[in-house]
């Protein structure tokens, strides 16, 4: 999940590389480096730590060359350090490589290369690639790269330059994302579109098993066997400022506030004008095919998995089809029972998560139809799934996912309703009522955001605690799990989410004077039972923030602080109740002085298993 950039043109490569790396820092940020062809040789500058460290080194000794590659790293093989940072070179510094992914057979290759006289300096798998290409190099970098990748097993996106051919930049993609930006007299590579957007909006999206050769005046795409590929340019019409902080202190806060827009955009044209039906043109399955579905598996990682927990509820309750929700890293290995009658829904903000992608492939291999819910058009998951429901949350930069999660919920509501109207498992009036409630959500989120100060005050009170608990029943439990994850991710406070009814079977032993508890009680039919569970913790001295429906009189009497959420259908409450939990995590992180947008040890996009 590292970030790659590359440049060939007539401007100073160093500046363009650093600028591109800044846009990719969310992909990994424990070290960074650049290699530039400068004064007749490849110069490499690398630094452990944030990009600013690298910038400092480059300012002190600038490179003036006009071709180069850059990398921001999230360590896999070898700890974060200057020497393990990319770009890597061979012993004679003739070839330089940046890499995203993992080379599975690097140990065998390394042994072989050592026998042939190569000396290794880092602990990385990537260094093997630079040595291997150098070993195979006979004056033609394209051929040498082609020969080298035949020997590599694993996932990789590569950017390669050679000292003897300073007019060529070679890029290869196999199971790790890579795009090519096409400019005028200059061309670019990037692991993601924002890296090149300041310079060009014309993009080639490389597919697995493809390579590109960039010169100053053109780009050619090839298969790894050397056959030319012709492909249309993809014109990006995103506004770059949508990827900037837009006046907020942090991307996360900005993204929390963007949720009303993300809800509206994701609903977009998917609801008929009269508000009676859901339209899903992107789902190509016919009504007859939808009727053959006997079970649904929802597979995802992290926050996307938590959206899947809500999705399970939605589909089961509305469409009356049994649903299982799994974390992707477990799914493949538990021998899931998959048939042609199984619909697998994979959920992924980035569309590049390795575990999710592997689950998708396994499901397809076993004959299931796969629908992807993803936020990134053209991502691996989007390309490989049979059908794609895009969430229109826009680029999400903060590592902790907020607007992507809630847009995934909206996608599940829409798909759940679409399935329901096709299978006719509910009355049309019920569907209409749900659509009306859905449409009210964006404004209700805006109202909720107005209670941020109450959440902030609570967050500041709990920020010094080491442990806390989230409790809830049914959908509230699903949201509690997401609230707990959010808090852990960015505040580093240990927390756990419990089904309220399960507390008395063990966890209650941990409740003592002053232990903070966040209690969700938004589900009408479960309210009384949840209230009893809340009383179990208040009786033992817990300090409780309750989340209740607007107009609540009961919960407020039993807890220390209360946040009310606007009235909606029970099924839709997660799209509202999660918002105060996102704010809680944000303010707790802030109170502890953490780097909110870039929490330690985590990365936005995890492209290794
Ligand atoms: C990483 C991110 C999480 C995210 C998960 C799945 O762990 O830090 O925020 O939920 O990956 O990512 P995806 O892009 O597949 O939704």
Coordinates of C-alpha atoms and ligand atoms in Angstrom, one line a residue:
X1 CA 0.0 0.0 0.0
X2 CA 2.9 2.3 -0.7
X3 CA 2.6 5.2 -3.1
X4 CA 4.5 5.5 -6.3
X5 CA 5.1 8.5 -8.6
X6 CA 7.3 8.9 -11.6
X7 CA 8.1 11.8 -14.0
X8 CA 9.7 12.3 -17.3
X9 CA 9.6 15.7 -19.0
X10 CA 11.5 19.0 -18.9
X11 CA 10.7 20.3 -15.5
X12 CA 12.7 19.6 -12.3
X13 CA 11.6 16.0 -11.5
X14 CA 12.4 16.4 -7.7
X15 CA 9.6 19.0 -7.2
X16 CA 7.0 17.0 -9.2
X17 CA 7.8 13.8 -7.4
X18 CA 7.6 15.4 -3.9
X19 CA 4.3 17.1 -4.8
X20 CA 2.9 13.8 -6.1
X21 CA 4.1 11.9 -3.0
X22 CA 2.2 14.5 -0.8
X23 CA -1.0 13.5 -2.5
X24 CA -0.2 9.8 -1.9
X25 CA 0.9 10.0 1.7
X26 CA -2.3 8.4 2.8
X27 CA -1.1 5.2 1.2
X28 CA 1.8 4.9 3.6
X29 CA 4.1 7.3 5.2
X30 CA 6.8 5.7 7.3
X31 CA 9.6 6.7 4.9
X32 CA 10.0 8.2 1.5
X33 CA 12.6 8.6 -1.3
X34 CA 13.3 9.7 -4.8
X35 CA 15.7 8.7 -7.6
X36 CA 16.6 11.2 -10.2
X37 CA 18.9 11.0 -13.2
X38 CA 21.1 13.9 -12.4
X39 CA 24.4 15.0 -14.0
X40 CA 24.9 11.7 -15.8
X41 CA 24.0 9.3 -13.0
X42 CA 21.1 8.1 -10.8
X43 CA 21.1 10.0 -7.5
X44 CA 19.0 8.5 -4.7
X45 CA 17.8 10.5 -1.7
X46 CA 15.7 8.7 1.0
X47 CA 14.5 9.5 4.5
X48 CA 12.8 7.6 7.3
X49 CA 9.8 9.4 8.7
X50 CA 7.3 11.8 7.1
X51 CA 7.8 13.3 3.7
X52 CA 9.0 16.5 5.3
X53 CA 12.2 14.7 6.2
X54 CA 12.9 13.9 2.6
X55 CA 12.0 17.4 1.6
X56 CA 14.5 18.7 4.0
X57 CA 17.3 16.6 2.5
X58 CA 16.3 17.6 -1.0
X59 CA 16.3 21.3 -0.1
X60 CA 19.8 21.0 1.3
X61 CA 21.1 19.3 -1.8
X62 CA 18.7 19.8 -4.7
X63 CA 18.7 17.5 -7.8
X64 CA 18.1 19.3 -11.1
X65 CA 17.3 16.3 -13.3
X66 CA 14.1 15.9 -15.3
X67 CA 13.4 12.2 -15.0
X68 CA 12.8 10.4 -11.7
X69 CA 10.8 8.1 -9.6
X70 CA 9.5 8.5 -6.0
X71 CA 8.0 6.4 -3.3
X72 CA 6.2 6.7 0.0
X73 CA 6.4 3.6 2.1
X74 CA 4.3 1.5 4.4
X75 CA 6.7 -1.2 5.7
X76 CA 6.1 -4.8 4.9
X77 CA 9.6 -6.4 4.6
X78 CA 12.0 -4.7 6.9
X79 CA 11.4 -1.9 9.4
X80 CA 11.0 1.7 8.4
X81 CA 14.6 3.0 7.9
X82 CA 16.6 5.1 5.4
X83 CA 18.1 2.0 3.9
X84 CA 14.8 0.1 3.5
X85 CA 13.1 3.1 1.9
X86 CA 12.6 3.0 -1.8
X87 CA 13.9 3.7 -4.5
X88 CA 16.2 0.7 -4.5
X89 CA 19.2 0.3 -6.8
X90 CA 21.7 -2.4 -7.9
X91 CA 25.3 -2.4 -6.7
X92 CA 26.5 -0.2 -9.6
X93 CA 23.5 2.1 -9.3
X94 CA 22.5 1.5 -12.9
X95 CA 18.9 0.6 -12.3
X96 CA 16.5 2.2 -9.8
X97 CA 13.1 0.8 -8.8
X98 CA 10.1 1.8 -6.8
X99 CA 7.7 -1.0 -5.9
X100 CA 4.3 -1.4 -4.3
X101 CA 3.2 -4.9 -3.2
X102 CA 5.0 -8.0 -2.1
X103 CA 7.4 -10.3 -4.0
X104 CA 6.6 -13.7 -2.6
X105 CA 9.7 -15.5 -4.0
X106 CA 12.2 -12.8 -3.1
X107 CA 14.3 -15.0 -0.8
X108 CA 15.0 -17.6 -3.5
X109 CA 15.8 -14.9 -6.0
X110 CA 18.0 -13.1 -3.5
X111 CA 20.1 -16.3 -2.8
X112 CA 20.5 -16.8 -6.5
X113 CA 21.6 -13.2 -7.1
X114 CA 24.0 -13.3 -4.2
X115 CA 25.6 -16.4 -5.8
X116 CA 26.0 -14.3 -8.9
X117 CA 27.9 -11.7 -7.0
X118 CA 25.2 -9.2 -6.0
X119 CA 25.5 -7.6 -2.6
X120 CA 22.3 -6.6 -0.8
X121 CA 22.0 -3.7 1.7
X122 CA 18.4 -3.7 2.7
X123 CA 15.9 -6.1 4.3
X124 CA 13.3 -5.5 1.6
X125 CA 11.9 -7.7 -1.1
X126 CA 12.1 -4.8 -3.5
X127 CA 15.9 -4.6 -3.6
X128 CA 15.8 -8.0 -5.4
X129 CA 14.0 -6.4 -8.3
X130 CA 16.6 -3.7 -9.0
X131 CA 19.4 -6.4 -8.8
X132 CA 17.4 -8.8 -11.0
X133 CA 16.8 -6.2 -13.7
X134 CA 20.5 -5.1 -13.6
X135 CA 21.5 -8.7 -13.9
X136 CA 19.4 -9.1 -17.0
X137 CA 20.2 -5.7 -18.5
X138 CA 21.9 -5.8 -21.9
X139 CA 21.3 -2.2 -23.0
X140 CA 17.5 -2.3 -23.3
X141 CA 15.6 -1.5 -20.1
X142 CA 12.2 -2.5 -21.6
X143 CA 13.5 -6.0 -22.4
X144 CA 15.3 -6.3 -19.1
X145 CA 12.1 -5.4 -17.2
X146 CA 10.1 -7.9 -19.2
X147 CA 12.6 -10.6 -18.5
X148 CA 12.7 -9.8 -14.8
X149 CA 9.0 -9.7 -14.2
X150 CA 8.7 -13.2 -15.6
X151 CA 10.8 -14.3 -12.6
X152 CA 8.7 -12.5 -10.0
X153 CA 5.9 -14.0 -8.0
X154 CA 3.5 -11.9 -6.1
X155 CA 1.9 -8.5 -6.3
X156 CA 3.7 -5.5 -7.7
X157 CA 3.4 -2.1 -9.3
X158 CA 6.8 -0.9 -10.5
X159 CA 8.4 2.2 -11.7
X160 CA 11.9 1.7 -13.2
X161 CA 14.6 4.0 -14.6
X162 CA 18.1 3.1 -16.0
X163 CA 21.2 5.2 -15.9
X164 CA 22.1 4.3 -19.5
X165 CA 18.6 5.2 -20.9
X166 CA 17.6 8.5 -19.2
X167 CA 14.9 9.1 -21.8
X168 CA 12.7 6.2 -20.6
X169 CA 10.5 5.5 -17.6
X170 CA 9.1 1.9 -17.4
X171 CA 6.0 1.0 -15.4
X172 CA 4.6 -2.4 -14.7
X173 CA 1.4 -3.5 -13.0
X174 CA 0.5 -6.8 -11.5
X175 CA -2.1 -6.9 -8.8
X176 CA -1.1 -3.4 -7.4
X177 CA -2.7 -0.3 -8.7
X178 CA -0.9 2.0 -11.2
X179 CA -2.0 4.7 -13.6
X180 CA -0.2 6.7 -16.3
X181 CA -0.7 10.5 -16.6
X182 CA -0.3 11.8 -20.1
X183 CA 0.8 15.4 -20.5
X184 CA 2.3 17.6 -23.2
X185 CA 6.0 17.0 -23.5
X186 CA 5.9 15.3 -20.1
X187 CA 4.4 12.1 -18.7
X188 CA 3.7 10.6 -15.3
X189 CA 3.1 7.5 -13.3
X190 CA 1.2 7.2 -10.0
X191 CA -0.4 4.6 -7.8
X192 CA -3.4 6.8 -7.7
X193 CA -4.9 9.6 -9.8
X194 CA -4.5 12.5 -7.3
X195 CA -0.7 12.1 -7.7
X196 CA -0.8 13.4 -11.3
X197 CA -3.9 15.5 -11.2
X198 CA -2.1 18.9 -10.8
X199 CA -0.4 18.2 -14.2
X200 CA -2.9 16.3 -16.3
X201 CA -6.4 14.9 -16.4
X202 CA -5.7 12.4 -19.1
X203 CA -5.0 9.0 -17.7
X204 CA -4.4 5.4 -18.7
X205 CA -5.4 2.9 -16.1
X206 CA -3.0 -0.1 -16.4
X207 CA -4.5 -3.5 -15.9
X208 CA -2.8 -6.5 -14.4
X209 CA 0.0 -8.0 -16.6
X210 CA 0.5 -4.7 -18.5
X211 CA 3.4 -2.3 -18.8
X212 CA 4.0 1.2 -20.0
X213 CA 7.0 2.8 -21.5
X214 CA 7.1 6.6 -21.0
X215 CA 9.3 9.0 -22.9
X216 CA 9.1 12.8 -22.9
X217 CA 6.9 12.7 -26.0
X218 CA 4.7 9.7 -25.6
X219 CA 3.4 6.7 -23.8
X220 CA 3.2 3.2 -25.1
X221 CA 1.3 0.4 -23.5
X222 CA 2.4 -3.3 -23.8
X223 CA 1.5 -6.7 -22.5
X224 CA 4.3 -8.2 -20.5
X225 CA 5.0 -10.3 -23.6
X226 CA 5.7 -7.1 -25.6
X227 CA 2.4 -6.9 -27.6
X228 CA 1.2 -3.3 -28.1
X229 CA -2.1 -2.4 -26.4
X230 CA -4.3 0.4 -27.7
X231 CA -6.5 2.0 -25.1
X232 CA -8.6 5.1 -24.8
X233 CA -7.5 7.8 -22.5
X234 CA -9.7 8.2 -19.4
X235 CA -10.4 11.9 -18.8
X236 CA -10.8 12.7 -15.1
X237 CA -13.3 15.4 -14.3
X238 CA -12.8 15.5 -10.5
X239 CA -12.0 18.8 -8.9
X240 CA -8.6 18.7 -7.2
X241 CA -9.9 20.9 -4.4
X242 CA -12.2 18.1 -3.3
X243 CA -9.1 16.3 -2.2
X244 CA -7.9 19.3 -0.2
X245 CA -8.9 20.1 3.4
X246 CA -11.3 22.8 2.4
X247 CA -10.9 24.9 5.5
X248 CA -11.2 22.2 8.1
X249 CA -8.4 21.4 10.5
X250 CA -8.3 17.8 9.4
X251 CA -9.4 15.7 6.4
X252 CA -11.4 13.6 8.8
X253 CA -13.5 16.5 10.1
X254 CA -14.0 17.7 6.6
X255 CA -15.1 14.2 5.5
X256 CA -17.5 13.9 8.4
X257 CA -19.1 17.2 7.3
X258 CA -19.2 16.0 3.7
X259 CA -21.6 13.2 4.6
X260 CA -24.8 15.0 3.7
X261 CA -23.4 15.6 0.2
X262 CA -22.1 12.0 0.0
X263 CA -25.6 10.7 0.9
X264 CA -27.3 12.9 -1.7
X265 CA -24.8 12.0 -4.4
X266 CA -25.0 8.3 -3.6
X267 CA -28.8 8.4 -3.8
X268 CA -28.5 10.6 -6.9
X269 CA -30.4 9.3 -9.8
X270 CA -31.1 6.0 -8.2
X271 CA -34.5 7.1 -6.9
X272 CA -37.4 7.8 -9.4
X273 CA -38.6 11.3 -9.5
X274 CA -41.9 10.4 -7.8
X275 CA -39.9 8.9 -4.9
X276 CA -41.6 5.5 -5.3
X277 CA -38.9 3.2 -6.6
X278 CA -35.2 2.6 -6.7
X279 CA -33.4 2.3 -10.0
X280 CA -30.2 0.4 -10.3
X281 CA -29.1 0.5 -13.9
X282 CA -25.6 -0.6 -12.9
X283 CA -26.9 -3.9 -11.6
X284 CA -27.1 -5.9 -14.8
X285 CA -28.7 -9.0 -13.2
X286 CA -32.2 -9.4 -14.5
X287 CA -35.2 -9.7 -12.3
X288 CA -35.2 -13.5 -13.0
X289 CA -31.6 -13.8 -12.0
X290 CA -32.2 -11.9 -8.8
X291 CA -35.1 -14.3 -8.0
X292 CA -32.6 -17.2 -8.1
X293 CA -30.6 -15.8 -5.2
X294 CA -30.9 -18.1 -2.2
X295 CA -28.2 -16.6 0.0
X296 CA -26.1 -13.6 0.2
X297 CA -22.5 -13.3 1.5
X298 CA -21.2 -9.9 2.4
X299 CA -17.4 -9.8 2.5
X300 CA -15.1 -6.8 3.4
X301 CA -12.5 -5.5 5.8
X302 CA -12.4 -3.0 8.6
X303 CA -15.0 -0.3 8.4
X304 CA -16.4 -1.7 5.1
X305 CA -17.1 -4.9 7.0
X306 CA -19.1 -2.9 9.6
X307 CA -21.1 -1.4 6.8
X308 CA -21.7 -5.0 5.7
X309 CA -23.1 -5.9 9.2
X310 CA -25.8 -3.2 8.6
X311 CA -26.2 -4.5 5.0
X312 CA -27.0 -8.0 6.4
X313 CA -29.7 -6.6 8.5
X314 CA -31.2 -4.6 5.7
X315 CA -31.3 -7.4 3.2
X316 CA -32.6 -10.0 5.6
X317 CA -35.3 -7.7 7.0
X318 CA -36.5 -6.3 3.7
X319 CA -35.8 -9.0 1.1
X320 CA -36.0 -12.0 3.4
X321 CA -32.9 -13.7 2.1
X322 CA -30.4 -15.2 4.5
X323 CA -27.2 -13.2 4.7
X324 CA -23.8 -14.0 6.1
X325 CA -21.2 -11.2 6.7
X326 CA -17.6 -12.1 6.9
X327 CA -14.3 -10.3 7.2
X328 CA -12.5 -11.0 3.9
X329 CA -9.3 -12.4 5.5
X330 CA -11.3 -15.2 7.1
X331 CA -13.8 -15.8 4.3
X332 CA -11.6 -17.7 1.9
X333 CA -10.2 -20.0 4.5
X334 CA -13.4 -21.1 6.2
X335 CA -14.5 -23.1 3.1
X336 CA -17.6 -21.0 2.5
X337 CA -20.5 -22.8 0.9
X338 CA -20.9 -21.0 -2.4
X339 CA -23.1 -21.9 -5.3
X340 CA -24.6 -20.3 -8.4
X341 CA -27.4 -19.3 -6.1
X342 CA -25.1 -17.2 -3.9
X343 CA -24.8 -13.5 -4.4
X344 CA -21.5 -12.2 -3.0
X345 CA -21.4 -8.5 -2.2
X346 CA -17.8 -7.2 -1.6
X347 CA -17.5 -3.8 0.0
X348 CA -14.4 -1.7 -0.4
X349 CA -13.8 2.0 -0.2
X350 CA -10.5 1.9 -2.1
X351 CA -11.4 -1.1 -4.3
X352 CA -7.8 -2.3 -3.8
X353 CA -7.8 -4.1 -0.5
X354 CA -6.0 -7.4 -1.1
X355 CA -8.1 -9.6 1.2
X356 CA -11.3 -8.3 -0.3
X357 CA -10.0 -8.8 -3.9
X358 CA -8.9 -12.4 -3.0
X359 CA -12.4 -13.1 -1.6
X360 CA -14.0 -11.7 -4.7
X361 CA -11.9 -14.0 -6.9
X362 CA -12.6 -17.0 -4.8
X363 CA -16.3 -16.4 -4.9
X364 CA -16.3 -16.0 -8.7
X365 CA -14.1 -19.1 -9.0
X366 CA -16.9 -21.0 -7.2
X367 CA -19.5 -19.7 -9.5
X368 CA -21.1 -16.9 -7.5
X369 CA -22.2 -13.6 -9.0
X370 CA -20.3 -10.7 -7.4
X371 CA -21.5 -7.2 -6.8
X372 CA -19.0 -4.7 -5.6
X373 CA -19.9 -1.6 -3.5
X374 CA -16.9 0.6 -3.9
X375 CA -15.9 4.3 -3.9
X376 CA -13.2 4.2 -6.6
X377 CA -14.2 3.9 -10.2
X378 CA -11.8 1.8 -12.2
X379 CA -10.3 0.2 -9.1
X380 CA -9.4 -3.5 -9.1
X381 CA -12.5 -4.5 -7.3
X382 CA -14.7 -2.4 -9.6
X383 CA -13.1 -4.0 -12.7
X384 CA -13.3 -7.6 -11.5
X385 CA -16.8 -7.7 -10.0
X386 CA -19.8 -8.6 -12.2
X387 CA -21.7 -5.5 -11.2
X388 CA -20.6 -2.4 -9.4
X389 CA -22.6 0.0 -7.2
X390 CA -20.4 3.0 -6.9
X391 CA -20.6 5.1 -3.7
X392 CA -20.2 8.7 -4.6
X393 CA -18.4 9.8 -1.5
X394 CA -15.5 11.4 -3.4
X395 CA -11.9 10.9 -2.4
X396 CA -11.5 10.0 1.2
X397 CA -8.1 11.0 2.5
X398 CA -8.2 10.5 6.3
X399 CA -7.2 7.0 7.2
X400 CA -10.2 6.6 9.5
X401 CA -13.1 6.0 7.1
X402 CA -16.3 8.1 7.7
X403 CA -18.1 9.3 4.6
X404 CA -17.1 6.1 2.8
X405 CA -18.8 4.0 5.5
X406 CA -22.0 6.0 5.5
X407 CA -22.2 6.0 1.7
X408 CA -21.8 2.2 1.9
X409 CA -24.8 2.2 4.2
X410 CA -26.8 4.2 1.7
X411 CA -25.7 1.8 -1.1
X412 CA -27.0 -1.1 1.0
X413 CA -30.3 0.6 1.7
X414 CA -30.7 1.3 -2.0
X415 CA -29.8 -2.2 -3.1
X416 CA -31.9 -3.8 -0.3
X417 CA -34.9 -1.8 -1.5
X418 CA -34.2 -2.6 -5.1
X419 CA -34.0 -6.3 -4.3
X420 CA -37.2 -6.0 -2.2
X421 CA -39.2 -4.3 -5.0
X422 CA -38.0 -7.0 -7.5
X423 CA -38.8 -9.9 -5.2
X424 CA -42.0 -8.2 -3.9
X425 CA -41.2 -9.2 -0.4
X426 CA -42.7 -5.9 1.1
X427 CA -45.7 -3.7 0.3
X428 CA -44.9 -0.9 -2.2
X429 CA -46.1 1.6 0.5
X430 CA -43.3 0.3 2.7
X431 CA -40.7 0.9 0.0
X432 CA -42.1 4.4 -0.6
X433 CA -41.9 5.1 3.2
X434 CA -38.3 4.0 3.3
X435 CA -37.4 6.1 0.3
X436 CA -39.0 9.2 1.9
X437 CA -37.0 8.5 5.1
X438 CA -33.8 8.0 3.1
X439 CA -34.2 11.3 1.4
X440 CA -34.6 13.0 4.7
X441 CA -31.2 11.7 6.0
X442 CA -28.8 14.3 4.6
X443 CA -30.6 17.1 6.3
X444 CA -30.9 15.1 9.5
X445 CA -27.1 14.6 9.5
X446 CA -26.7 18.3 9.2
X447 CA -28.8 18.7 12.4
X448 CA -26.8 16.1 14.2
X449 CA -23.5 17.8 13.3
X450 CA -24.9 20.8 15.2
X451 CA -24.5 18.8 18.5
X452 CA -20.8 18.5 18.0
X453 CA -20.0 20.6 21.1
X454 CA -21.7 18.1 23.4
X455 CA -19.7 15.2 21.9
X456 CA -16.6 17.3 22.1
X457 CA -17.1 17.9 25.8
X458 CA -17.7 14.2 26.5
X459 CA -14.6 13.3 24.4
X460 CA -12.4 15.6 26.4
X461 CA -13.7 14.0 29.6
X462 CA -12.9 10.4 28.4
X463 CA -9.7 11.2 26.6
X464 CA -7.5 10.2 29.5
X465 CA -9.1 6.9 30.1
X466 CA -7.5 3.6 29.0
X467 CA -10.6 1.5 28.4
X468 CA -14.1 2.1 27.4
X469 CA -17.1 0.2 26.1
X470 CA -19.7 0.7 23.4
X471 CA -23.0 -1.2 23.9
X472 CA -26.1 -1.7 21.8
X473 CA -28.6 -4.3 20.5
X474 CA -29.3 -5.2 16.9
X475 CA -28.4 -2.5 14.5
X476 CA -27.1 -0.4 17.4
X477 CA -24.6 -3.2 18.0
X478 CA -23.4 -3.1 14.4
X479 CA -22.9 0.7 14.8
X480 CA -21.2 0.2 18.2
X481 CA -18.6 -1.9 16.5
X482 CA -17.8 0.8 14.0
X483 CA -17.8 3.4 16.8
X484 CA -15.3 1.4 18.8
X485 CA -13.1 0.8 15.8
X486 CA -13.0 4.5 15.0
X487 CA -12.0 5.4 18.5
X488 CA -9.2 2.8 18.6
X489 CA -7.9 3.8 15.2
X490 CA -7.3 7.4 16.0
X491 CA -7.3 8.0 19.8
X492 CA -5.5 4.7 20.6
X493 CA -7.9 4.3 23.6
X494 CA -8.7 0.6 24.1
X495 CA -12.4 0.1 23.6
X496 CA -14.7 -2.8 23.0
X497 CA -18.2 -3.1 21.5
X498 CA -20.6 -5.4 23.2
X499 CA -24.1 -6.6 22.4
X500 CA -25.9 -5.1 25.4
X501 CA -27.6 -8.4 26.3
X502 CA -24.2 -10.1 26.4
X503 CA -22.6 -7.8 29.0
X504 CA -23.8 -9.7 32.0
X505 CA -22.1 -12.9 30.7
X506 CA -18.7 -11.6 31.4
X507 CA -17.8 -8.0 30.5
X508 CA -19.8 -6.5 33.3
X509 CA -16.9 -7.6 35.6
X510 CA -14.9 -4.8 34.0
X511 CA -17.3 -2.0 34.8
X512 CA -16.4 0.0 37.9
X513 CA -16.6 3.6 39.0
X514 CA -15.9 6.1 36.2
X515 CA -15.5 3.6 33.3
X516 CA -16.9 5.4 30.3
X517 CA -19.7 3.6 28.4
X518 CA -21.3 4.8 25.1
X519 CA -24.8 3.3 25.0
X520 CA -26.8 3.3 21.8
X521 CA -30.6 2.9 22.3
X522 CA -32.1 4.0 19.0
X523 CA -34.1 0.9 18.2
X524 CA -37.7 1.4 19.3
X525 CA -38.6 -2.3 19.8
X526 CA -35.4 -3.0 21.8
X527 CA -35.5 0.2 23.9
X528 CA -36.8 -1.2 27.2
X529 CA -34.3 -4.1 27.1
X530 CA -31.4 -1.8 26.2
X531 CA -32.4 0.6 29.0
X532 CA -32.2 -2.3 31.5
X533 CA -28.7 -3.1 30.3
X534 CA -27.7 0.6 30.6
X535 CA -29.0 0.6 34.2
X536 CA -26.7 -2.5 34.9
X537 CA -23.7 -0.4 34.0
X538 CA -24.8 2.9 35.7
X539 CA -25.5 0.9 38.9
X540 CA -21.8 -0.1 38.9
X541 CA -20.6 3.5 38.5
X542 CA -20.1 3.7 34.7
X543 CA -20.0 7.2 33.2
X544 CA -22.4 6.9 30.3
X545 CA -23.1 8.8 27.1
X546 CA -26.4 7.7 25.7
X547 CA -27.6 7.9 22.1
X548 CA -31.4 8.1 21.9
X549 CA -34.1 9.1 19.4
X550 CA -35.2 12.7 19.4
X551 CA -37.9 13.4 22.1
X552 CA -36.5 10.8 24.4
X553 CA -37.4 11.3 28.1
X554 CA -36.4 8.0 29.5
X555 CA -32.7 7.5 28.6
X556 CA -31.8 11.0 29.5
X557 CA -32.8 10.3 33.1
X558 CA -30.5 7.3 33.4
X559 CA -27.3 8.5 31.8
X560 CA -24.7 11.3 32.3
X561 CA -24.9 12.8 28.8
X562 CA -27.3 12.3 26.0
X563 CA -27.1 12.9 22.3
X564 CA -30.4 12.6 20.4
X565 CA -30.7 11.6 16.8
X566 CA -33.5 12.8 14.5
X567 CA -36.5 10.4 14.1
X568 CA -36.2 8.0 11.2
X569 CA -37.1 4.3 10.4
X570 CA -35.3 1.9 12.7
X571 CA -33.5 0.4 9.8
X572 CA -32.0 3.7 8.8
X573 CA -30.7 4.8 12.2
X574 CA -27.1 3.6 11.6
X575 CA -26.7 6.4 9.0
X576 CA -27.4 8.9 11.8
X577 CA -26.2 7.3 15.0
X578 CA -22.7 6.7 13.7
X579 CA -22.1 10.4 13.2
X580 CA -21.7 11.3 17.0
X581 CA -19.4 8.3 17.3
X582 CA -17.2 9.6 14.5
X583 CA -17.1 13.0 16.2
X584 CA -16.3 11.3 19.5
X585 CA -13.3 9.5 18.0
X586 CA -12.2 12.7 16.3
X587 CA -12.3 14.9 19.4
X588 CA -10.7 12.2 21.6
X589 CA -7.9 11.9 19.2
X590 CA -7.5 15.7 19.1
X591 CA -7.5 15.9 22.9
X592 CA -4.7 13.4 23.1
X593 CA -2.6 15.3 20.6
X594 CA -2.6 12.5 18.0
X595 CA -2.2 12.9 14.3
X596 CA -5.9 12.5 13.5
X597 CA -5.6 11.9 9.7
X598 CA -2.5 9.6 9.9
X599 CA -2.8 7.3 12.9
X600 CA 0.2 5.3 13.8
X601 CA 0.7 1.9 12.2
X602 CA -2.3 2.2 9.9
X603 CA -2.7 2.9 6.2
X604 CA -5.6 4.0 4.1
X605 CA -5.4 1.3 1.5
X606 CA -4.1 -2.1 2.4
X607 CA -3.0 -3.9 -0.7
X608 CA -1.2 -6.8 1.0
X609 CA -2.8 -9.9 2.6
Ligands
LIG1 C1 -7.7 -0.2 5.9 C2 -8.3 1.2 6.3 C3 -9.7 1.0 6.9 C4 -10.6 0.4 5.9 C5 -10.0 -1.0 5.5 C6 -10.7 -1.6 4.3 O1 -7.5 -0.9 7.1 O2 -7.5 1.8 7.3 O3 -10.2 2.3 7.2 O4 -11.9 0.2 6.4 O5 -8.6 -0.9 5.1 O6 -10.5 -0.7 3.2 P1 -11.4 -0.7 1.9 O7 -10.7 0.3 1.0 O8 -11.4 -2.1 1.3 O9 -12.8 -0.2 2.3

